[in-house]
Tab-separated table of C-alpha atoms and ligand atoms in Angstrom:
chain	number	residue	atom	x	y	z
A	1	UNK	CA	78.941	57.534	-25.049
A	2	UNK	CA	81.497	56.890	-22.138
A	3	UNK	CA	84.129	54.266	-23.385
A	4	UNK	CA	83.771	50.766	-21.894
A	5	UNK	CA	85.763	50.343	-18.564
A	6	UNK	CA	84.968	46.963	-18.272
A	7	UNK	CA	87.750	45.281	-20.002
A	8	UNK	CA	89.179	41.413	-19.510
A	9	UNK	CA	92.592	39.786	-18.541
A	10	UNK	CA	93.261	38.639	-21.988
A	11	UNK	CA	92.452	42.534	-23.332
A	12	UNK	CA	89.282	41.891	-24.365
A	13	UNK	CA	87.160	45.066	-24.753
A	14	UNK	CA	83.155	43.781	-23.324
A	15	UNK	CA	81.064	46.603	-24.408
A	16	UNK	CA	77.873	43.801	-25.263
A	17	UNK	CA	75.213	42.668	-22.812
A	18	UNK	CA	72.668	39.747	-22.591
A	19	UNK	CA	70.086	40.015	-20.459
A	20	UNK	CA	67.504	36.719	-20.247
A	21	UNK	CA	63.732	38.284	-18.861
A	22	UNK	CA	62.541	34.705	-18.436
A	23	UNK	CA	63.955	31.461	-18.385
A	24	UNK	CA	59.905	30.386	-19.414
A	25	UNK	CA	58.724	29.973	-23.157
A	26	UNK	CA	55.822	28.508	-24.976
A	27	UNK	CA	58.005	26.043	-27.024
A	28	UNK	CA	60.286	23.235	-26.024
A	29	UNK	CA	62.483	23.127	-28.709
A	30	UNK	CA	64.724	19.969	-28.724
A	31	UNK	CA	68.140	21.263	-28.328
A	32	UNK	CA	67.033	23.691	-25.567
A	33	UNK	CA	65.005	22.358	-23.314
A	34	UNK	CA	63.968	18.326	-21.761
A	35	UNK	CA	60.125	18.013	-22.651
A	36	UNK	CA	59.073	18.161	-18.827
A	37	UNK	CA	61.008	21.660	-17.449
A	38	UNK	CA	60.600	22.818	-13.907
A	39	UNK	CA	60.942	26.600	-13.953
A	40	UNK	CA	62.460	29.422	-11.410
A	41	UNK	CA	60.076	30.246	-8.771
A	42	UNK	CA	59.309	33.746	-9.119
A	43	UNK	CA	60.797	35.239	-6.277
A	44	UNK	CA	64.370	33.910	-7.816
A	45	UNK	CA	63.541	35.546	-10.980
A	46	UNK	CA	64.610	39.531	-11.397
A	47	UNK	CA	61.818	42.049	-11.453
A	48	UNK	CA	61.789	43.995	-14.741
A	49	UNK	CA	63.021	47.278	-12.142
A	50	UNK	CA	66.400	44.721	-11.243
A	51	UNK	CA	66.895	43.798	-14.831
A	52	UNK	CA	66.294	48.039	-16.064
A	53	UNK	CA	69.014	48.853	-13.343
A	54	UNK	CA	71.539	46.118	-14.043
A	55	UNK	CA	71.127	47.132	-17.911
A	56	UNK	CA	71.673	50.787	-16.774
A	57	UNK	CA	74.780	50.172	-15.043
A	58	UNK	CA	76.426	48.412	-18.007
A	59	UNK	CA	75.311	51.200	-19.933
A	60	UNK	CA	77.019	53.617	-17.149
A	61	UNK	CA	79.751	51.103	-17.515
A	62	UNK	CA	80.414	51.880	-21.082
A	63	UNK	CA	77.943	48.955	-22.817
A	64	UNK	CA	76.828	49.684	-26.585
A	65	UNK	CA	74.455	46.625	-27.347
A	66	UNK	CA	72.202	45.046	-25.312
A	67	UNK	CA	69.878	42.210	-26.448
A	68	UNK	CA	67.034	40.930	-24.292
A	69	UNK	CA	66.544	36.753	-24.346
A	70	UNK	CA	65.415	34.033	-22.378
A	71	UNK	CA	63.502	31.744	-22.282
A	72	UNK	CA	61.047	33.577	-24.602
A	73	UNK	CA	61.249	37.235	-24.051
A	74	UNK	CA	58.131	38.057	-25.184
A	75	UNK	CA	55.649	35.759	-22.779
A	76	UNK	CA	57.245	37.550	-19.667
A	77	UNK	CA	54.771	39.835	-18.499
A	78	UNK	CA	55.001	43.589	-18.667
A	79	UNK	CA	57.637	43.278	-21.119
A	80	UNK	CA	57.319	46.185	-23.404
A	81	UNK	CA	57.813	48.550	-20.417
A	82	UNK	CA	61.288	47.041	-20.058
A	83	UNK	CA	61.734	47.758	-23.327
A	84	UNK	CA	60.895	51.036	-23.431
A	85	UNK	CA	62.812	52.172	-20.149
A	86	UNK	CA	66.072	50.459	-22.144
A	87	UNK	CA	65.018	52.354	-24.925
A	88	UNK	CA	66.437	55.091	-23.362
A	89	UNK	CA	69.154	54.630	-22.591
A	90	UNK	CA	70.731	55.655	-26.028
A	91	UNK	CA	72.416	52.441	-27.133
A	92	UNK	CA	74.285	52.416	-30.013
A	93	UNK	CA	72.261	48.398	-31.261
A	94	UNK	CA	69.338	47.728	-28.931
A	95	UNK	CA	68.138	43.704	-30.080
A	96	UNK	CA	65.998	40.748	-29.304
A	97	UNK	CA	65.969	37.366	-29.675
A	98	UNK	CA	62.341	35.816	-30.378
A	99	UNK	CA	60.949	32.743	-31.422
A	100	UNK	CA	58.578	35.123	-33.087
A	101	UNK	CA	54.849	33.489	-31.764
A	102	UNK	CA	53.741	36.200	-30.261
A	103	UNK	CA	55.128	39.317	-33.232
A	104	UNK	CA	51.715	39.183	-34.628
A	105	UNK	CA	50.138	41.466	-32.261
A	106	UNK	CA	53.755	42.542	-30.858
A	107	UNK	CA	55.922	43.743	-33.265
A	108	UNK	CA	54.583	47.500	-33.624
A	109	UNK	CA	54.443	47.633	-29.930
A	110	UNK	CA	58.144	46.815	-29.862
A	111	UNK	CA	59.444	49.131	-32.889
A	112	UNK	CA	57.318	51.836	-31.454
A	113	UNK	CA	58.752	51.111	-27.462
A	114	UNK	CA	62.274	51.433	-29.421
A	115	UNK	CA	63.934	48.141	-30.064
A	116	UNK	CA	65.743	48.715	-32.707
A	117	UNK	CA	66.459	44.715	-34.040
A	118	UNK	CA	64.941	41.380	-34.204
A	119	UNK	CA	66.345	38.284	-34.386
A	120	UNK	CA	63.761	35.472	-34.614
A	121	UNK	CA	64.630	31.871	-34.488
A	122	UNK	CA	63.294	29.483	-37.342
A	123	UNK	CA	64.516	26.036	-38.066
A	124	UNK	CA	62.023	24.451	-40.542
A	125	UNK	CA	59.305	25.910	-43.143
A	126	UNK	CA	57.595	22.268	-42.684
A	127	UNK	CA	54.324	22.736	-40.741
A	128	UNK	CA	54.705	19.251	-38.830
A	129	UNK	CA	58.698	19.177	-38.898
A	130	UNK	CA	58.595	22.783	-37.085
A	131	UNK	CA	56.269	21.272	-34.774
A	132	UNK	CA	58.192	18.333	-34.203
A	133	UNK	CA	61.392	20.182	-33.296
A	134	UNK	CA	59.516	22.589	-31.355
A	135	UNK	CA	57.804	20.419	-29.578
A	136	UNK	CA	54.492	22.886	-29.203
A	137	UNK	CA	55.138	25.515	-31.870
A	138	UNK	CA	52.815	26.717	-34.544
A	139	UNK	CA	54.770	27.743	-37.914
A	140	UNK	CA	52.175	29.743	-39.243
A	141	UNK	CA	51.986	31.778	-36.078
A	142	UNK	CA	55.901	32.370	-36.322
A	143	UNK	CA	55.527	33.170	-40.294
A	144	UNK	CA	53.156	36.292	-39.729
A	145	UNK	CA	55.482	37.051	-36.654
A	146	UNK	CA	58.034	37.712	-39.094
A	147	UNK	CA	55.853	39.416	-41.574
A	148	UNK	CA	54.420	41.532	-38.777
A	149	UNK	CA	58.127	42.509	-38.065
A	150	UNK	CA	58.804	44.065	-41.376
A	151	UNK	CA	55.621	45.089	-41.488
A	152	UNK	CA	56.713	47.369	-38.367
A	153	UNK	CA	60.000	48.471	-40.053
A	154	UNK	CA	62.436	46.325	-38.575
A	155	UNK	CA	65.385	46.627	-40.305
A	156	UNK	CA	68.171	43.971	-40.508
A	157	UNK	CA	65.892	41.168	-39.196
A	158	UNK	CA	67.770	37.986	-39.136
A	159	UNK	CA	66.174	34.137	-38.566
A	160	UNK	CA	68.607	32.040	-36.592
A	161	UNK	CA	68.446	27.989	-37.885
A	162	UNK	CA	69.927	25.667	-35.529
A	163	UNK	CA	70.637	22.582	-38.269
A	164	UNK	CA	70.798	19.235	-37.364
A	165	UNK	CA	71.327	16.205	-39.646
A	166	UNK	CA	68.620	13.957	-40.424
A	167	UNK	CA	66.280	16.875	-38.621
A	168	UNK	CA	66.420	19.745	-40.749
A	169	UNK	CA	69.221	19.909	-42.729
A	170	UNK	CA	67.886	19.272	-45.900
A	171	UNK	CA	65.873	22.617	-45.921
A	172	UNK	CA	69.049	24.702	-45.401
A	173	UNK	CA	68.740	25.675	-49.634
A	174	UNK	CA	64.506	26.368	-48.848
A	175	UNK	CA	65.521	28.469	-46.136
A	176	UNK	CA	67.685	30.511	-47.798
A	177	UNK	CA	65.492	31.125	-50.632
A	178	UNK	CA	63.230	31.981	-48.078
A	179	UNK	CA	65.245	34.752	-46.073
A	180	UNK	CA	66.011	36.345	-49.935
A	181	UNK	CA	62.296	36.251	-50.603
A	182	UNK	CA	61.776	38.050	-47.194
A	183	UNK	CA	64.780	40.576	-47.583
A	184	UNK	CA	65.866	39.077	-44.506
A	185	UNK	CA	69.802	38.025	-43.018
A	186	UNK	CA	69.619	34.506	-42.164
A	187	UNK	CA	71.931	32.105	-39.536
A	188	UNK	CA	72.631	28.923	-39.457
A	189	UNK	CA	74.479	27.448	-35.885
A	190	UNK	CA	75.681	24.622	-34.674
A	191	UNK	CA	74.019	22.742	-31.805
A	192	UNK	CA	76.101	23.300	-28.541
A	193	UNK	CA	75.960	21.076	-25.511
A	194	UNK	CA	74.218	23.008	-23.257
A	195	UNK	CA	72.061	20.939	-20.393
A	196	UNK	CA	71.210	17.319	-20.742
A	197	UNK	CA	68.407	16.400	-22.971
A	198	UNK	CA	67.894	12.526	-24.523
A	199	UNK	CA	65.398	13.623	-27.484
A	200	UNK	CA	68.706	13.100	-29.752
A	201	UNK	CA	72.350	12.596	-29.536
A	202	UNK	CA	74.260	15.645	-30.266
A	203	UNK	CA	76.940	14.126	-31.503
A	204	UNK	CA	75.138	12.628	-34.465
A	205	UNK	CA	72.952	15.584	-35.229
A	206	UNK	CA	76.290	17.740	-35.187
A	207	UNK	CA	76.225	19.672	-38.854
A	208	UNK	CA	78.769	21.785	-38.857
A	209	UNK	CA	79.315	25.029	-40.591
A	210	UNK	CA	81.170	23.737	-43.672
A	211	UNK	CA	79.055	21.002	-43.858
A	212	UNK	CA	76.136	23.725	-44.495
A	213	UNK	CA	77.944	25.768	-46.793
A	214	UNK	CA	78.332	22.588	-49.148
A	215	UNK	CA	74.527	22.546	-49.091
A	216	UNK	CA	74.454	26.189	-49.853
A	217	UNK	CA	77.231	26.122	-52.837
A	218	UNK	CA	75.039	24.592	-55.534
A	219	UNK	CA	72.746	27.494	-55.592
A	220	UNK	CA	74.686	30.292	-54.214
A	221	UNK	CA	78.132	31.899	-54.389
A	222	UNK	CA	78.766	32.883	-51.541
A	223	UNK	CA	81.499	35.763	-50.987
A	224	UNK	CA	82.933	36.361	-47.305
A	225	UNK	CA	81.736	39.530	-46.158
A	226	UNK	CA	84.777	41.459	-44.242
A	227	UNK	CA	83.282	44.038	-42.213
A	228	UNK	CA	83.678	42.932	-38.642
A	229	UNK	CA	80.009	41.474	-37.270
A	230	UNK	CA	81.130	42.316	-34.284
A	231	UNK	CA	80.068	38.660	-32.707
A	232	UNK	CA	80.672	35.426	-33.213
A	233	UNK	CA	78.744	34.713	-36.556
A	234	UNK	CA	80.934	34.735	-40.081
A	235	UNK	CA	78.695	36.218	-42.392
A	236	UNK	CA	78.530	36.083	-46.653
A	237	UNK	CA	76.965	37.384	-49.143
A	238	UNK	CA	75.402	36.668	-52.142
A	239	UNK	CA	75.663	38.137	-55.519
A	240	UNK	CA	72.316	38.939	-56.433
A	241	UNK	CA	70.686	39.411	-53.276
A	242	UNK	CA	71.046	41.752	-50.202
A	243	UNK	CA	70.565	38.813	-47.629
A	244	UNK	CA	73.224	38.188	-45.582
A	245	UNK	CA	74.681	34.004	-44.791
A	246	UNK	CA	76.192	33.932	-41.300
A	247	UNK	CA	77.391	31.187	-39.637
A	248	UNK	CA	77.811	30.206	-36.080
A	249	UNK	CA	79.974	27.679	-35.264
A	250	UNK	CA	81.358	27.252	-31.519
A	251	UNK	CA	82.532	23.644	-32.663
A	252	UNK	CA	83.897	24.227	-35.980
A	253	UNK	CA	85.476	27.585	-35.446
A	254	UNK	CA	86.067	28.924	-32.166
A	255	UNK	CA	85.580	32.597	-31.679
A	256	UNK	CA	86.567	33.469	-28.498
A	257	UNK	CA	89.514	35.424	-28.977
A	258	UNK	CA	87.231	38.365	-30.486
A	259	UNK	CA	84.742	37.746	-27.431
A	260	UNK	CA	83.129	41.330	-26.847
A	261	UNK	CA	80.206	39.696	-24.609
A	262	UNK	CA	78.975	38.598	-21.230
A	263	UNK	CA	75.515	37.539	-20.093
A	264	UNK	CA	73.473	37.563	-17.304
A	265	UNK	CA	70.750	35.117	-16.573
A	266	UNK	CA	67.264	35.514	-15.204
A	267	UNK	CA	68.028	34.394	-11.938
A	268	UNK	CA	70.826	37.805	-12.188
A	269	UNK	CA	73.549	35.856	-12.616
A	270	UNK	CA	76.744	37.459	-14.617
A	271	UNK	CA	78.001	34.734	-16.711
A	272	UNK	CA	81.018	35.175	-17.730
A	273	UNK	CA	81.711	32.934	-20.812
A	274	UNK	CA	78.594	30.634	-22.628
A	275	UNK	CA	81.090	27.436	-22.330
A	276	UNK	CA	81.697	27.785	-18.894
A	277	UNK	CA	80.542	28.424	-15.448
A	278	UNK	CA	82.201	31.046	-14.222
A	279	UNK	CA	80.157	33.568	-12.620
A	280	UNK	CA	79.338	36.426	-10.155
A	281	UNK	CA	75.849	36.615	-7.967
A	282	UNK	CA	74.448	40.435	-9.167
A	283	UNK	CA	71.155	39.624	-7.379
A	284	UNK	CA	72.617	39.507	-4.377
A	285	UNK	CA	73.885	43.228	-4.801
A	286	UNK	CA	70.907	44.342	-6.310
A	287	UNK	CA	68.947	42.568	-2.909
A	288	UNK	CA	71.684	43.760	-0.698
A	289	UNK	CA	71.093	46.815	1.697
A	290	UNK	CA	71.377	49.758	1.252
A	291	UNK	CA	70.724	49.324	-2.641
A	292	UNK	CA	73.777	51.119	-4.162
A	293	UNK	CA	74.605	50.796	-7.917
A	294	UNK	CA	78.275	52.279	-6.751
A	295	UNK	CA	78.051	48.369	-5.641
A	296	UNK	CA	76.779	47.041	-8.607
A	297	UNK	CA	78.982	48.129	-11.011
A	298	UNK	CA	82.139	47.651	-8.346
A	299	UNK	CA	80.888	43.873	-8.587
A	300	UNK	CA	81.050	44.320	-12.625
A	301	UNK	CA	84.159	45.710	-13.238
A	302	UNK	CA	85.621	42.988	-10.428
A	303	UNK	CA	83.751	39.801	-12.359
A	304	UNK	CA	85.998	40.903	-15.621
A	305	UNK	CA	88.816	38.959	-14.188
A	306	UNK	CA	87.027	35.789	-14.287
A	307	UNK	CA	85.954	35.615	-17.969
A	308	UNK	CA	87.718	32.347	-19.631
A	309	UNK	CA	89.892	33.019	-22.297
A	310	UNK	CA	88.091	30.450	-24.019
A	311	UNK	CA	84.893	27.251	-24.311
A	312	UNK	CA	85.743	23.791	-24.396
A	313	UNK	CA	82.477	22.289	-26.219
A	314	UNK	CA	83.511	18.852	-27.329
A	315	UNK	CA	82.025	17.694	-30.754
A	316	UNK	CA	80.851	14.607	-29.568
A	317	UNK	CA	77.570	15.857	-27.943
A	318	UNK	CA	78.480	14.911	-23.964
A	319	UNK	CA	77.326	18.206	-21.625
A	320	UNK	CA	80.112	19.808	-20.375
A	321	UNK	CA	77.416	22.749	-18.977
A	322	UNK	CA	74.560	21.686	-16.974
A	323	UNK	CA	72.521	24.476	-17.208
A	324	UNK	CA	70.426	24.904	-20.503
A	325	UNK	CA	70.620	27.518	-23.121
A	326	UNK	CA	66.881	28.834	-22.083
A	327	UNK	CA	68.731	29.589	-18.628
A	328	UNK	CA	71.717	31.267	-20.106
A	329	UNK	CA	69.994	33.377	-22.364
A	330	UNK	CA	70.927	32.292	-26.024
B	401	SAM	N1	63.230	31.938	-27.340
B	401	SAM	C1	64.035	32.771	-28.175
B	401	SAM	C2	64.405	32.083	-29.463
B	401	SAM	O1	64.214	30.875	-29.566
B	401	SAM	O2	64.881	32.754	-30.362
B	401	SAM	C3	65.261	33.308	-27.497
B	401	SAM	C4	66.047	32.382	-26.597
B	401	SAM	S1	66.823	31.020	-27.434
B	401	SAM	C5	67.611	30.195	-26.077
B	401	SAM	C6	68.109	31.864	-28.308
B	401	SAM	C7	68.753	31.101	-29.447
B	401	SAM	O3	69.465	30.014	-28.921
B	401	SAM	C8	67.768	30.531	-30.462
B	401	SAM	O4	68.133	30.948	-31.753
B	401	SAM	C9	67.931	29.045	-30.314
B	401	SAM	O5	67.742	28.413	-31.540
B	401	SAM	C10	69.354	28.925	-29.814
B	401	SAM	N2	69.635	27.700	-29.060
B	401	SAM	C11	68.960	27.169	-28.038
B	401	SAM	N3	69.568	26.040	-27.582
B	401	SAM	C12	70.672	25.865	-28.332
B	401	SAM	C13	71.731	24.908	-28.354
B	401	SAM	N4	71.770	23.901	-27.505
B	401	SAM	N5	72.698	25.070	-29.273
B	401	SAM	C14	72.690	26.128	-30.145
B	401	SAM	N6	71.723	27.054	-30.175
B	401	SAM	C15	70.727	26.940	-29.285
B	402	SF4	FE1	62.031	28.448	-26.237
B	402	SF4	FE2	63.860	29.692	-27.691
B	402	SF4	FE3	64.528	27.575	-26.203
B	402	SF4	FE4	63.030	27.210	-28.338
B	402	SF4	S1	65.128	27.982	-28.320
B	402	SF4	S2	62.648	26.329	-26.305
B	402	SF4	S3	61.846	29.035	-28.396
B	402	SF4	S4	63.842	29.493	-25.452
């Protein structure tokens, strides 16, 4: 594996890709998305060949980990052969992040097409709660997704809880029993203001890391963990159990210095930093004649010198980014 040249002004090492196949998905869950969403008309939207050739010059570029978002990865058409051309390309973690509805007849496709990890969001075990913060989602459909995902031999299959007081909070102990029960890591992160919605006020639904942990601590030790996750999430771990506690908090604990990431959206845009806007126009290389990944990864290594050294989310719920996280590829 070539070591990464793409490295920052603050000497930050990015050698971590997300790539969003969709800014689309079946759900409209209430920190994500407004309930009415106009979507990308196609022809602003990457073909699956533009997104396999941008992932294969990061991975030229030195890139170890990519992991495929949206939107929800798995309703964009044709998906699996994206996933198997990546596949390929010999990376050292090779993830997705899935709000699971569509594992139960897609999980084996996915192990067997090479993805090697799953991470599959789930913020309530409460039939009409889920659906209420989902707006259209069907928890049964999400629970065999997960079962259908060990099942196919994922390994290291985490469940990523976005807790908000008054919504969900309260089932932060029932989830974690339930992620032990399922031999699965679980994470819990804190809302960030990303695009405008009016469902609730961030602000008040804010429930920050610590303020989880206190739910956790009357039925679990838990004991910091001190390999290096490599990301943003602090993880723990229990005595008695091999599940893993990570938690993600942009407000509570900011991360950035250890920043080993970039993204790009749907629409090809590099995005430099998730707090920010700074960004470079790929699509316009990978549209630009003659077609010349020389080009591409020029434009790369040149958009390293605009990551931020750091996000500015305020606590208090106001957007500072207009673009929501199904467009920046969570
Ligand atoms: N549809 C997939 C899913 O839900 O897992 C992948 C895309 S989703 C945008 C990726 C992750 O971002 C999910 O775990 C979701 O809960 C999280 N997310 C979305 N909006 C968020 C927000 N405003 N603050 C924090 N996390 C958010
Ligand atoms: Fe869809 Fe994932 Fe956003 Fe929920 S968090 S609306 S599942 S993209």
């Amino acid at each position: 594996m070539p070591k990464t040249r793409l490295t920052d002004r603050f000497g930050r090492t990015v050698n971590y890709v997300r790539l969003s196949v969709t800014d689309r998905c079946d759900f409209r869950c209430v920190y994500c998305m407004a309930e009415d969403m106009t979507f990308l008309p196609r022809q602003q939207v990457l073909t699956l060949e533009e997104i396999a050739r941008v992932a294969r010059n990061f991975v030229a570029l030195g890139t170890e980990k990519i992991r495929l978002t949206g939107g929800e990865p798995l309703v964009r058409k044709d998906i699996l052969e994206l996933v198997r051309e990546i596949g390929t390309y010999g990376l050292q973690d090779f993830a997705m992040t899935t709000n699971g509805s569509q594992l139960p007849a897609m999980a084996d496709a996915l192990r067997q097409a090479g993805l090697h990890r799953l991470n599959i969001s789930l913020d309530s075990l409460d039939a009409s709660k889920f659906r209420t913060i989902t707006r259209t989602g069907n928890l049964s459909q999400v629970l065999d997704g997960i079962d259908a995902a060990r099942d196919a031999g994922f390994r290291r299959i985490k469940l990523n809880v976005v807790v908000m007081k008054g919504r969900n909070d309260e089932e932060v102990p029932a989830l974690i029993e339930f992620a032990r029960r399922k031999q699965v890591d679980i994470s819990f992160i804190e809302e960030m203001p990303l695009g405008q919605i009016s469902e609730h006020d961030r602000g008040l639904a804010l429930c920050t890391s610590d303020e989880v942990r206190a739910l956790i601590r009357p039925h679990h030790e838990l004991i910091p963990t001190t390999g290096d996750s490599g990301g943003p999430a602090r993880y723990y771990r229990m005595p008695d159990s091999g599940t893993r506690v990570g938690f993600i908090s942009p407000h509570s604990h900011n991360f950035c210095a250890t920043c080993n990431r970039v993204r790009v959206t749907v629409e090809g845009r590099l995005l430099l930093c998730l707090g920010n806007e700074h960004s470079v126009d790929l699509r316009r290389v990978l549209r630009g004649h003659p077609v010349s990944d020389d080009k591409l990864q020029e434009t790369i290594i040149n958009a390293m010198d605009l990551k931020p050294e750091r996000h500015h989310f305020s606590s208090k719920g106001d957007v500072q980014i207009l673009r929501f996280m199904n467009m920046t590829g969570g």
